[in-house]
Amino acid sequence: ADALAQLRARENALRARGGGEADGLAETVGELPRLLERKKRLELHTAVLGAVMKQVVAREVPRYAEAEEPRAAAADVEGLLGEGAKGTVDDKLRLLGVAGLQGGLDDDAFAALAAAAGCAE
């Protein structure tokens, strides 16, 4: 954000400078396209970052990451695997796999989690 603000300030300064000395005008003409291209790339990266962050929030990715920790409560895992959970099928399958690999689940508990995730027969 700071880099984009600096670019905008510099762009505005170059645009405002406009007339005057021939050297200043030549410098402005030479520098402005580079600044505009850099600004366009920064705005594109910012837009991509914004789209990624929207997906992270919509899928509740931080909650899934916390539930994949060994110290996570079984209730948290069950809540994220349920039908109303916001994660994708891939998120739920990954969490189910991690829960199964961490051990501590008997066959019945694993089958219950798989059913909650919609993966049971």
JSON list of N, CA and C in Angstrom, two decimals, residues 41-118:
[
{"chain": "A", "resi": 41, "resn": "ARG", "atom": "N", "xyz": [0.83, -2.63, -12.45]},
{"chain": "A", "resi": 41, "resn": "ARG", "atom": "CA", "xyz": [1.23, -3.93, -11.91]},
{"chain": "A", "resi": 41, "resn": "ARG", "atom": "C", "xyz": [0.91, -4.03, -10.42]},
{"chain": "A", "resi": 42, "resn": "LEU", "atom": "N", "xyz": [1.16, -2.97, -9.67]},
{"chain": "A", "resi": 42, "resn": "LEU", "atom": "CA", "xyz": [0.85, -2.97, -8.25]},
{"chain": "A", "resi": 42, "resn": "LEU", "atom": "C", "xyz": [-0.66, -3.11, -8.01]},
{"chain": "A", "resi": 43, "resn": "GLU", "atom": "N", "xyz": [-1.46, -2.42, -8.81]},
{"chain": "A", "resi": 43, "resn": "GLU", "atom": "CA", "xyz": [-2.91, -2.52, -8.66]},
{"chain": "A", "resi": 43, "resn": "GLU", "atom": "C", "xyz": [-3.39, -3.93, -9.00]},
{"chain": "A", "resi": 44, "resn": "LEU", "atom": "N", "xyz": [-2.77, -4.56, -10.00]},
{"chain": "A", "resi": 44, "resn": "LEU", "atom": "CA", "xyz": [-3.13, -5.94, -10.36]},
{"chain": "A", "resi": 44, "resn": "LEU", "atom": "C", "xyz": [-2.80, -6.89, -9.21]},
{"chain": "A", "resi": 45, "resn": "HIS", "atom": "N", "xyz": [-1.62, -6.75, -8.65]},
{"chain": "A", "resi": 45, "resn": "HIS", "atom": "CA", "xyz": [-1.22, -7.60, -7.52]},
{"chain": "A", "resi": 45, "resn": "HIS", "atom": "C", "xyz": [-2.15, -7.37, -6.32]},
{"chain": "A", "resi": 46, "resn": "THR", "atom": "N", "xyz": [-2.53, -6.13, -6.09]},
{"chain": "A", "resi": 46, "resn": "THR", "atom": "CA", "xyz": [-3.43, -5.82, -4.99]},
{"chain": "A", "resi": 46, "resn": "THR", "atom": "C", "xyz": [-4.79, -6.46, -5.22]},
{"chain": "A", "resi": 47, "resn": "ALA", "atom": "N", "xyz": [-5.27, -6.44, -6.45]},
{"chain": "A", "resi": 47, "resn": "ALA", "atom": "CA", "xyz": [-6.56, -7.06, -6.78]},
{"chain": "A", "resi": 47, "resn": "ALA", "atom": "C", "xyz": [-6.50, -8.57, -6.58]},
{"chain": "A", "resi": 48, "resn": "VAL", "atom": "N", "xyz": [-5.40, -9.20, -6.98]},
{"chain": "A", "resi": 48, "resn": "VAL", "atom": "CA", "xyz": [-5.25, -10.64, -6.80]},
{"chain": "A", "resi": 48, "resn": "VAL", "atom": "C", "xyz": [-5.22, -10.97, -5.31]},
{"chain": "A", "resi": 49, "resn": "LEU", "atom": "N", "xyz": [-4.47, -10.20, -4.55]},
{"chain": "A", "resi": 49, "resn": "LEU", "atom": "CA", "xyz": [-4.40, -10.41, -3.10]},
{"chain": "A", "resi": 49, "resn": "LEU", "atom": "C", "xyz": [-5.79, -10.26, -2.47]},
{"chain": "A", "resi": 50, "resn": "GLY", "atom": "N", "xyz": [-6.54, -9.27, -2.90]},
{"chain": "A", "resi": 50, "resn": "GLY", "atom": "CA", "xyz": [-7.89, -9.07, -2.38]},
{"chain": "A", "resi": 50, "resn": "GLY", "atom": "C", "xyz": [-8.78, -10.25, -2.68]},
{"chain": "A", "resi": 51, "resn": "ALA", "atom": "N", "xyz": [-8.70, -10.80, -3.88]},
{"chain": "A", "resi": 51, "resn": "ALA", "atom": "CA", "xyz": [-9.52, -11.95, -4.26]},
{"chain": "A", "resi": 51, "resn": "ALA", "atom": "C", "xyz": [-9.14, -13.19, -3.44]},
{"chain": "A", "resi": 52, "resn": "VAL", "atom": "N", "xyz": [-7.84, -13.38, -3.23]},
{"chain": "A", "resi": 52, "resn": "VAL", "atom": "CA", "xyz": [-7.38, -14.52, -2.42]},
{"chain": "A", "resi": 52, "resn": "VAL", "atom": "C", "xyz": [-7.88, -14.37, -0.99]},
{"chain": "A", "resi": 53, "resn": "MET", "atom": "N", "xyz": [-7.78, -13.18, -0.44]},
{"chain": "A", "resi": 53, "resn": "MET", "atom": "CA", "xyz": [-8.22, -12.97, 0.95]},
{"chain": "A", "resi": 53, "resn": "MET", "atom": "C", "xyz": [-9.72, -13.19, 1.10]},
{"chain": "A", "resi": 54, "resn": "LYS", "atom": "N", "xyz": [-10.51, -12.82, 0.10]},
{"chain": "A", "resi": 54, "resn": "LYS", "atom": "CA", "xyz": [-11.95, -13.08, 0.15]},
{"chain": "A", "resi": 54, "resn": "LYS", "atom": "C", "xyz": [-12.23, -14.57, 0.22]},
{"chain": "A", "resi": 55, "resn": "GLN", "atom": "N", "xyz": [-11.49, -15.37, -0.56]},
{"chain": "A", "resi": 55, "resn": "GLN", "atom": "CA", "xyz": [-11.66, -16.82, -0.53]},
{"chain": "A", "resi": 55, "resn": "GLN", "atom": "C", "xyz": [-11.24, -17.41, 0.81]},
{"chain": "A", "resi": 56, "resn": "VAL", "atom": "N", "xyz": [-10.15, -16.91, 1.36]},
{"chain": "A", "resi": 56, "resn": "VAL", "atom": "CA", "xyz": [-9.67, -17.39, 2.66]},
{"chain": "A", "resi": 56, "resn": "VAL", "atom": "C", "xyz": [-10.73, -17.14, 3.73]},
{"chain": "A", "resi": 57, "resn": "VAL", "atom": "N", "xyz": [-11.32, -15.97, 3.70]},
{"chain": "A", "resi": 57, "resn": "VAL", "atom": "CA", "xyz": [-12.35, -15.63, 4.69]},
{"chain": "A", "resi": 57, "resn": "VAL", "atom": "C", "xyz": [-13.62, -16.45, 4.43]},
{"chain": "A", "resi": 58, "resn": "ALA", "atom": "N", "xyz": [-14.04, -16.57, 3.18]},
{"chain": "A", "resi": 58, "resn": "ALA", "atom": "CA", "xyz": [-15.28, -17.28, 2.86]},
{"chain": "A", "resi": 58, "resn": "ALA", "atom": "C", "xyz": [-15.18, -18.77, 3.23]},
{"chain": "A", "resi": 59, "resn": "ARG", "atom": "N", "xyz": [-14.00, -19.35, 3.07]},
{"chain": "A", "resi": 59, "resn": "ARG", "atom": "CA", "xyz": [-13.81, -20.78, 3.36]},
{"chain": "A", "resi": 59, "resn": "ARG", "atom": "C", "xyz": [-13.39, -21.03, 4.80]},
{"chain": "A", "resi": 60, "resn": "GLU", "atom": "N", "xyz": [-13.18, -20.00, 5.56]},
{"chain": "A", "resi": 60, "resn": "GLU", "atom": "CA", "xyz": [-12.73, -20.11, 6.95]},
{"chain": "A", "resi": 60, "resn": "GLU", "atom": "C", "xyz": [-11.44, -20.92, 7.05]},
{"chain": "A", "resi": 61, "resn": "VAL", "atom": "N", "xyz": [-10.51, -20.66, 6.17]},
{"chain": "A", "resi": 61, "resn": "VAL", "atom": "CA", "xyz": [-9.24, -21.39, 6.13]},
{"chain": "A", "resi": 61, "resn": "VAL", "atom": "C", "xyz": [-8.49, -21.34, 7.46]},
{"chain": "A", "resi": 62, "resn": "PRO", "atom": "N", "xyz": [-8.45, -20.21, 8.16]},
{"chain": "A", "resi": 62, "resn": "PRO", "atom": "CA", "xyz": [-7.73, -20.22, 9.45]},
{"chain": "A", "resi": 62, "resn": "PRO", "atom": "C", "xyz": [-8.33, -21.21, 10.46]},
{"chain": "A", "resi": 63, "resn": "ARG", "atom": "N", "xyz": [-9.64, -21.37, 10.46]},
{"chain": "A", "resi": 63, "resn": "ARG", "atom": "CA", "xyz": [-10.26, -22.34, 11.38]},
{"chain": "A", "resi": 63, "resn": "ARG", "atom": "C", "xyz": [-9.85, -23.77, 11.01]},
{"chain": "A", "resi": 64, "resn": "TYR", "atom": "N", "xyz": [-9.76, -24.06, 9.72]},
{"chain": "A", "resi": 64, "resn": "TYR", "atom": "CA", "xyz": [-9.32, -25.39, 9.29]},
{"chain": "A", "resi": 64, "resn": "TYR", "atom": "C", "xyz": [-7.87, -25.62, 9.69]},
{"chain": "A", "resi": 65, "resn": "ALA", "atom": "N", "xyz": [-7.03, -24.60, 9.53]},
{"chain": "A", "resi": 65, "resn": "ALA", "atom": "CA", "xyz": [-5.62, -24.73, 9.91]},
{"chain": "A", "resi": 65, "resn": "ALA", "atom": "C", "xyz": [-5.49, -25.00, 11.41]},
{"chain": "A", "resi": 66, "resn": "GLU", "atom": "N", "xyz": [-6.27, -24.30, 12.22]},
{"chain": "A", "resi": 66, "resn": "GLU", "atom": "CA", "xyz": [-6.24, -24.52, 13.67]},
{"chain": "A", "resi": 66, "resn": "GLU", "atom": "C", "xyz": [-6.73, -25.93, 14.01]},
{"chain": "A", "resi": 67, "resn": "ALA", "atom": "N", "xyz": [-7.76, -26.39, 13.31]},
{"chain": "A", "resi": 67, "resn": "ALA", "atom": "CA", "xyz": [-8.32, -27.72, 13.60]},
{"chain": "A", "resi": 67, "resn": "ALA", "atom": "C", "xyz": [-7.37, -28.83, 13.18]},
{"chain": "A", "resi": 68, "resn": "GLU", "atom": "N", "xyz": [-6.42, -28.54, 12.30]},
{"chain": "A", "resi": 68, "resn": "GLU", "atom": "CA", "xyz": [-5.45, -29.55, 11.87]},
{"chain": "A", "resi": 68, "resn": "GLU", "atom": "C", "xyz": [-4.31, -29.70, 12.87]},
{"chain": "A", "resi": 69, "resn": "GLU", "atom": "N", "xyz": [-4.25, -28.83, 13.85]},
{"chain": "A", "resi": 69, "resn": "GLU", "atom": "CA", "xyz": [-3.21, -28.93, 14.88]},
{"chain": "A", "resi": 69, "resn": "GLU", "atom": "C", "xyz": [-3.54, -30.10, 15.80]},
{"chain": "A", "resi": 70, "resn": "PRO", "atom": "N", "xyz": [-2.51, -30.77, 16.32]},
{"chain": "A", "resi": 70, "resn": "PRO", "atom": "CA", "xyz": [-2.75, -31.93, 17.20]},
{"chain": "A", "resi": 70, "resn": "PRO", "atom": "C", "xyz": [-3.56, -31.60, 18.46]},
{"chain": "A", "resi": 71, "resn": "ARG", "atom": "N", "xyz": [-3.50, -30.38, 18.93]},
{"chain": "A", "resi": 71, "resn": "ARG", "atom": "CA", "xyz": [-4.20, -30.01, 20.16]},
{"chain": "A", "resi": 71, "resn": "ARG", "atom": "C", "xyz": [-5.65, -29.59, 19.92]},
{"chain": "A", "resi": 72, "resn": "ALA", "atom": "N", "xyz": [-6.13, -29.66, 18.68]},
{"chain": "A", "resi": 72, "resn": "ALA", "atom": "CA", "xyz": [-7.49, -29.22, 18.35]},
{"chain": "A", "resi": 72, "resn": "ALA", "atom": "C", "xyz": [-8.52, -30.13, 19.02]},
{"chain": "A", "resi": 73, "resn": "ALA", "atom": "N", "xyz": [-9.59, -29.54, 19.44]},
{"chain": "A", "resi": 73, "resn": "ALA", "atom": "CA", "xyz": [-10.68, -30.28, 20.07]},
{"chain": "A", "resi": 73, "resn": "ALA", "atom": "C", "xyz": [-11.49, -31.03, 19.02]},
{"chain": "A", "resi": 74, "resn": "ALA", "atom": "N", "xyz": [-11.96, -32.18, 19.38]},
{"chain": "A", "resi": 74, "resn": "ALA", "atom": "CA", "xyz": [-12.76, -33.00, 18.46]},
{"chain": "A", "resi": 74, "resn": "ALA", "atom": "C", "xyz": [-14.02, -32.25, 18.03]},
{"chain": "A", "resi": 75, "resn": "ALA", "atom": "N", "xyz": [-14.57, -31.44, 18.93]},
{"chain": "A", "resi": 75, "resn": "ALA", "atom": "CA", "xyz": [-15.79, -30.69, 18.59]},
{"chain": "A", "resi": 75, "resn": "ALA", "atom": "C", "xyz": [-15.52, -29.69, 17.47]},
{"chain": "A", "resi": 76, "resn": "ASP", "atom": "N", "xyz": [-14.32, -29.08, 17.47]},
{"chain": "A", "resi": 76, "resn": "ASP", "atom": "CA", "xyz": [-13.97, -28.15, 16.41]},
{"chain": "A", "resi": 76, "resn": "ASP", "atom": "C", "xyz": [-13.88, -28.87, 15.07]},
{"chain": "A", "resi": 77, "resn": "VAL", "atom": "N", "xyz": [-13.27, -30.05, 15.09]},
{"chain": "A", "resi": 77, "resn": "VAL", "atom": "CA", "xyz": [-13.14, -30.84, 13.86]},
{"chain": "A", "resi": 77, "resn": "VAL", "atom": "C", "xyz": [-14.53, -31.23, 13.37]},
{"chain": "A", "resi": 78, "resn": "GLU", "atom": "N", "xyz": [-15.37, -31.71, 14.25]},
{"chain": "A", "resi": 78, "resn": "GLU", "atom": "CA", "xyz": [-16.72, -32.11, 13.87]},
{"chain": "A", "resi": 78, "resn": "GLU", "atom": "C", "xyz": [-17.51, -30.92, 13.30]},
{"chain": "A", "resi": 79, "resn": "GLY", "atom": "N", "xyz": [-17.35, -29.76, 13.92]},
{"chain": "A", "resi": 79, "resn": "GLY", "atom": "CA", "xyz": [-18.06, -28.58, 13.45]},
{"chain": "A", "resi": 79, "resn": "GLY", "atom": "C", "xyz": [-17.65, -28.16, 12.05]},
{"chain": "A", "resi": 80, "resn": "LEU", "atom": "N", "xyz": [-16.37, -28.33, 11.73]},
{"chain": "A", "resi": 80, "resn": "LEU", "atom": "CA", "xyz": [-15.89, -27.95, 10.40]},
{"chain": "A", "resi": 80, "resn": "LEU", "atom": "C", "xyz": [-16.21, -28.99, 9.34]},
{"chain": "A", "resi": 81, "resn": "LEU", "atom": "N", "xyz": [-16.49, -30.20, 9.76]},
{"chain": "A", "resi": 81, "resn": "LEU", "atom": "CA", "xyz": [-16.82, -31.24, 8.79]},
{"chain": "A", "resi": 81, "resn": "LEU", "atom": "C", "xyz": [-18.31, -31.35, 8.53]},
{"chain": "A", "resi": 82, "resn": "GLY", "atom": "N", "xyz": [-19.12, -30.68, 9.32]},
{"chain": "A", "resi": 82, "resn": "GLY", "atom": "CA", "xyz": [-20.57, -30.76, 9.18]},
{"chain": "A", "resi": 82, "resn": "GLY", "atom": "C", "xyz": [-21.07, -30.14, 7.89]},
{"chain": "A", "resi": 83, "resn": "GLU", "atom": "N", "xyz": [-22.33, -30.38, 7.62]},
{"chain": "A", "resi": 83, "resn": "GLU", "atom": "CA", "xyz": [-22.95, -29.93, 6.38]},
{"chain": "A", "resi": 83, "resn": "GLU", "atom": "C", "xyz": [-22.96, -28.41, 6.24]},
{"chain": "A", "resi": 84, "resn": "GLY", "atom": "N", "xyz": [-23.13, -27.71, 7.32]},
{"chain": "A", "resi": 84, "resn": "GLY", "atom": "CA", "xyz": [-23.21, -26.25, 7.25]},
{"chain": "A", "resi": 84, "resn": "GLY", "atom": "C", "xyz": [-21.86, -25.55, 7.24]},
{"chain": "A", "resi": 85, "resn": "ALA", "atom": "N", "xyz": [-20.77, -26.31, 7.31]},
{"chain": "A", "resi": 85, "resn": "ALA", "atom": "CA", "xyz": [-19.44, -25.71, 7.36]},
{"chain": "A", "resi": 85, "resn": "ALA", "atom": "C", "xyz": [-19.12, -25.03, 6.03]},
{"chain": "A", "resi": 86, "resn": "LYS", "atom": "N", "xyz": [-18.31, -23.99, 6.09]},
{"chain": "A", "resi": 86, "resn": "LYS", "atom": "CA", "xyz": [-18.05, -23.17, 4.92]},
{"chain": "A", "resi": 86, "resn": "LYS", "atom": "C", "xyz": [-16.94, -23.69, 4.01]},
{"chain": "A", "resi": 87, "resn": "GLY", "atom": "N", "xyz": [-16.10, -24.58, 4.47]},
{"chain": "A", "resi": 87, "resn": "GLY", "atom": "CA", "xyz": [-14.98, -25.05, 3.66]},
{"chain": "A", "resi": 87, "resn": "GLY", "atom": "C", "xyz": [-15.43, -25.82, 2.43]},
{"chain": "A", "resi": 88, "resn": "THR", "atom": "N", "xyz": [-14.50, -25.99, 1.51]},
{"chain": "A", "resi": 88, "resn": "THR", "atom": "CA", "xyz": [-14.78, -26.78, 0.31]},
{"chain": "A", "resi": 88, "resn": "THR", "atom": "C", "xyz": [-14.65, -28.26, 0.65]},
{"chain": "A", "resi": 89, "resn": "VAL", "atom": "N", "xyz": [-15.02, -29.10, -0.30]},
{"chain": "A", "resi": 89, "resn": "VAL", "atom": "CA", "xyz": [-14.87, -30.54, -0.12]},
{"chain": "A", "resi": 89, "resn": "VAL", "atom": "C", "xyz": [-13.40, -30.88, 0.12]},
{"chain": "A", "resi": 90, "resn": "ASP", "atom": "N", "xyz": [-12.51, -30.23, -0.61]},
{"chain": "A", "resi": 90, "resn": "ASP", "atom": "CA", "xyz": [-11.08, -30.46, -0.43]},
{"chain": "A", "resi": 90, "resn": "ASP", "atom": "C", "xyz": [-10.63, -30.09, 0.98]},
{"chain": "A", "resi": 91, "resn": "ASP", "atom": "N", "xyz": [-11.14, -28.97, 1.50]},
{"chain": "A", "resi": 91, "resn": "ASP", "atom": "CA", "xyz": [-10.80, -28.56, 2.87]},
{"chain": "A", "resi": 91, "resn": "ASP", "atom": "C", "xyz": [-11.23, -29.63, 3.87]},
{"chain": "A", "resi": 92, "resn": "LYS", "atom": "N", "xyz": [-12.45, -30.13, 3.69]},
{"chain": "A", "resi": 92, "resn": "LYS", "atom": "CA", "xyz": [-13.00, -31.12, 4.60]},
{"chain": "A", "resi": 92, "resn": "LYS", "atom": "C", "xyz": [-12.25, -32.45, 4.51]},
{"chain": "A", "resi": 93, "resn": "LEU", "atom": "N", "xyz": [-11.93, -32.87, 3.29]},
{"chain": "A", "resi": 93, "resn": "LEU", "atom": "CA", "xyz": [-11.19, -34.12, 3.12]},
{"chain": "A", "resi": 93, "resn": "LEU", "atom": "C", "xyz": [-9.79, -34.03, 3.71]},
{"chain": "A", "resi": 94, "resn": "ARG", "atom": "N", "xyz": [-9.14, -32.90, 3.53]},
{"chain": "A", "resi": 94, "resn": "ARG", "atom": "CA", "xyz": [-7.81, -32.71, 4.11]},
{"chain": "A", "resi": 94, "resn": "ARG", "atom": "C", "xyz": [-7.89, -32.78, 5.63]},
{"chain": "A", "resi": 95, "resn": "LEU", "atom": "N", "xyz": [-8.88, -32.10, 6.22]},
{"chain": "A", "resi": 95, "resn": "LEU", "atom": "CA", "xyz": [-9.04, -32.12, 7.67]},
{"chain": "A", "resi": 95, "resn": "LEU", "atom": "C", "xyz": [-9.34, -33.53, 8.15]},
{"chain": "A", "resi": 96, "resn": "LEU", "atom": "N", "xyz": [-10.19, -34.25, 7.44]},
{"chain": "A", "resi": 96, "resn": "LEU", "atom": "CA", "xyz": [-10.51, -35.62, 7.81]},
{"chain": "A", "resi": 96, "resn": "LEU", "atom": "C", "xyz": [-9.25, -36.50, 7.75]},
{"chain": "A", "resi": 97, "resn": "GLY", "atom": "N", "xyz": [-8.46, -36.34, 6.71]},
{"chain": "A", "resi": 97, "resn": "GLY", "atom": "CA", "xyz": [-7.22, -37.10, 6.59]},
{"chain": "A", "resi": 97, "resn": "GLY", "atom": "C", "xyz": [-6.24, -36.79, 7.70]},
{"chain": "A", "resi": 98, "resn": "VAL", "atom": "N", "xyz": [-6.09, -35.52, 8.02]},
{"chain": "A", "resi": 98, "resn": "VAL", "atom": "CA", "xyz": [-5.18, -35.12, 9.10]},
{"chain": "A", "resi": 98, "resn": "VAL", "atom": "C", "xyz": [-5.67, -35.70, 10.43]},
{"chain": "A", "resi": 99, "resn": "ALA", "atom": "N", "xyz": [-6.97, -35.60, 10.68]},
{"chain": "A", "resi": 99, "resn": "ALA", "atom": "CA", "xyz": [-7.52, -36.14, 11.93]},
{"chain": "A", "resi": 99, "resn": "ALA", "atom": "C", "xyz": [-7.29, -37.64, 12.01]},
{"chain": "A", "resi": 100, "resn": "GLY", "atom": "N", "xyz": [-7.43, -38.33, 10.90]},
{"chain": "A", "resi": 100, "resn": "GLY", "atom": "CA", "xyz": [-7.21, -39.77, 10.89]},
{"chain": "A", "resi": 100, "resn": "GLY", "atom": "C", "xyz": [-5.75, -40.14, 11.09]},
{"chain": "A", "resi": 101, "resn": "LEU", "atom": "N", "xyz": [-4.85, -39.37, 10.50]},
{"chain": "A", "resi": 101, "resn": "LEU", "atom": "CA", "xyz": [-3.41, -39.66, 10.62]},
{"chain": "A", "resi": 101, "resn": "LEU", "atom": "C", "xyz": [-2.85, -39.31, 11.99]},
{"chain": "A", "resi": 102, "resn": "GLN", "atom": "N", "xyz": [-3.46, -38.37, 12.66]},
{"chain": "A", "resi": 102, "resn": "GLN", "atom": "CA", "xyz": [-2.96, -37.97, 13.97]},
{"chain": "A", "resi": 102, "resn": "GLN", "atom": "C", "xyz": [-3.28, -39.02, 15.03]},
{"chain": "A", "resi": 103, "resn": "GLY", "atom": "N", "xyz": [-4.14, -39.93, 14.72]},
{"chain": "A", "resi": 103, "resn": "GLY", "atom": "CA", "xyz": [-4.47, -40.99, 15.67]},
{"chain": "A", "resi": 103, "resn": "GLY", "atom": "C", "xyz": [-5.41, -40.49, 16.74]},
{"chain": "A", "resi": 104, "resn": "GLY", "atom": "N", "xyz": [-5.65, -41.34, 17.68]},
{"chain": "A", "resi": 104, "resn": "GLY", "atom": "CA", "xyz": [-6.55, -40.97, 18.76]},
{"chain": "A", "resi": 104, "resn": "GLY", "atom": "C", "xyz": [-8.01, -41.16, 18.39]},
{"chain": "A", "resi": 105, "resn": "LEU", "atom": "N", "xyz": [-8.28, -41.62, 17.18]},
{"chain": "A", "resi": 105, "resn": "LEU", "atom": "CA", "xyz": [-9.66, -41.87, 16.76]},
{"chain": "A", "resi": 105, "resn": "LEU", "atom": "C", "xyz": [-9.84, -43.37, 16.56]},
{"chain": "A", "resi": 106, "resn": "ASP", "atom": "N", "xyz": [-10.85, -43.91, 17.16]},
{"chain": "A", "resi": 106, "resn": "ASP", "atom": "CA", "xyz": [-11.15, -45.30, 16.85]},
{"chain": "A", "resi": 106, "resn": "ASP", "atom": "C", "xyz": [-11.97, -45.33, 15.56]},
{"chain": "A", "resi": 107, "resn": "ASP", "atom": "N", "xyz": [-12.27, -46.53, 15.10]},
{"chain": "A", "resi": 107, "resn": "ASP", "atom": "CA", "xyz": [-12.97, -46.66, 13.81]},
{"chain": "A", "resi": 107, "resn": "ASP", "atom": "C", "xyz": [-14.34, -45.99, 13.83]},
{"chain": "A", "resi": 108, "resn": "ASP", "atom": "N", "xyz": [-15.03, -46.09, 14.94]},
{"chain": "A", "resi": 108, "resn": "ASP", "atom": "CA", "xyz": [-16.36, -45.49, 15.03]},
{"chain": "A", "resi": 108, "resn": "ASP", "atom": "C", "xyz": [-16.30, -43.97, 14.98]},
{"chain": "A", "resi": 109, "resn": "ALA", "atom": "N", "xyz": [-15.30, -43.39, 15.68]},
{"chain": "A", "resi": 109, "resn": "ALA", "atom": "CA", "xyz": [-15.15, -41.93, 15.68]},
{"chain": "A", "resi": 109, "resn": "ALA", "atom": "C", "xyz": [-14.77, -41.43, 14.29]},
{"chain": "A", "resi": 110, "resn": "PHE", "atom": "N", "xyz": [-13.87, -42.17, 13.63]},
{"chain": "A", "resi": 110, "resn": "PHE", "atom": "CA", "xyz": [-13.48, -41.78, 12.27]},
{"chain": "A", "resi": 110, "resn": "PHE", "atom": "C", "xyz": [-14.65, -41.88, 11.32]},
{"chain": "A", "resi": 111, "resn": "ALA", "atom": "N", "xyz": [-15.45, -42.94, 11.45]},
{"chain": "A", "resi": 111, "resn": "ALA", "atom": "CA", "xyz": [-16.62, -43.12, 10.59]},
{"chain": "A", "resi": 111, "resn": "ALA", "atom": "C", "xyz": [-17.63, -41.99, 10.84]},
{"chain": "A", "resi": 112, "resn": "ALA", "atom": "N", "xyz": [-17.76, -41.56, 12.08]},
{"chain": "A", "resi": 112, "resn": "ALA", "atom": "CA", "xyz": [-18.68, -40.46, 12.38]},
{"chain": "A", "resi": 112, "resn": "ALA", "atom": "C", "xyz": [-18.20, -39.16, 11.75]},
{"chain": "A", "resi": 113, "resn": "LEU", "atom": "N", "xyz": [-16.89, -38.92, 11.80]},
{"chain": "A", "resi": 113, "resn": "LEU", "atom": "CA", "xyz": [-16.34, -37.71, 11.16]},
{"chain": "A", "resi": 113, "resn": "LEU", "atom": "C", "xyz": [-16.51, -37.79, 9.64]},
{"chain": "A", "resi": 114, "resn": "ALA", "atom": "N", "xyz": [-16.27, -38.95, 9.08]},
{"chain": "A", "resi": 114, "resn": "ALA", "atom": "CA", "xyz": [-16.43, -39.11, 7.62]},
{"chain": "A", "resi": 114, "resn": "ALA", "atom": "C", "xyz": [-17.89, -38.88, 7.22]},
{"chain": "A", "resi": 115, "resn": "ALA", "atom": "N", "xyz": [-18.81, -39.35, 8.05]},
{"chain": "A", "resi": 115, "resn": "ALA", "atom": "CA", "xyz": [-20.23, -39.13, 7.76]},
{"chain": "A", "resi": 115, "resn": "ALA", "atom": "C", "xyz": [-20.57, -37.66, 7.85]},
{"chain": "A", "resi": 116, "resn": "ALA", "atom": "N", "xyz": [-20.00, -36.97, 8.84]},
{"chain": "A", "resi": 116, "resn": "ALA", "atom": "CA", "xyz": [-20.25, -35.53, 9.00]},
{"chain": "A", "resi": 116, "resn": "ALA", "atom": "C", "xyz": [-19.73, -34.77, 7.79]},
{"chain": "A", "resi": 117, "resn": "ALA", "atom": "N", "xyz": [-18.62, -35.25, 7.21]},
{"chain": "A", "resi": 117, "resn": "ALA", "atom": "CA", "xyz": [-18.03, -34.59, 6.04]},
{"chain": "A", "resi": 117, "resn": "ALA", "atom": "C", "xyz": [-18.73, -34.98, 4.75]},
{"chain": "A", "resi": 118, "resn": "GLY", "atom": "N", "xyz": [-19.64, -35.94, 4.83]},
{"chain": "A", "resi": 118, "resn": "GLY", "atom": "CA", "xyz": [-20.34, -36.38, 3.63]},
{"chain": "A", "resi": 118, "resn": "GLY", "atom": "C", "xyz": [-19.53, -37.38, 2.84]}
]
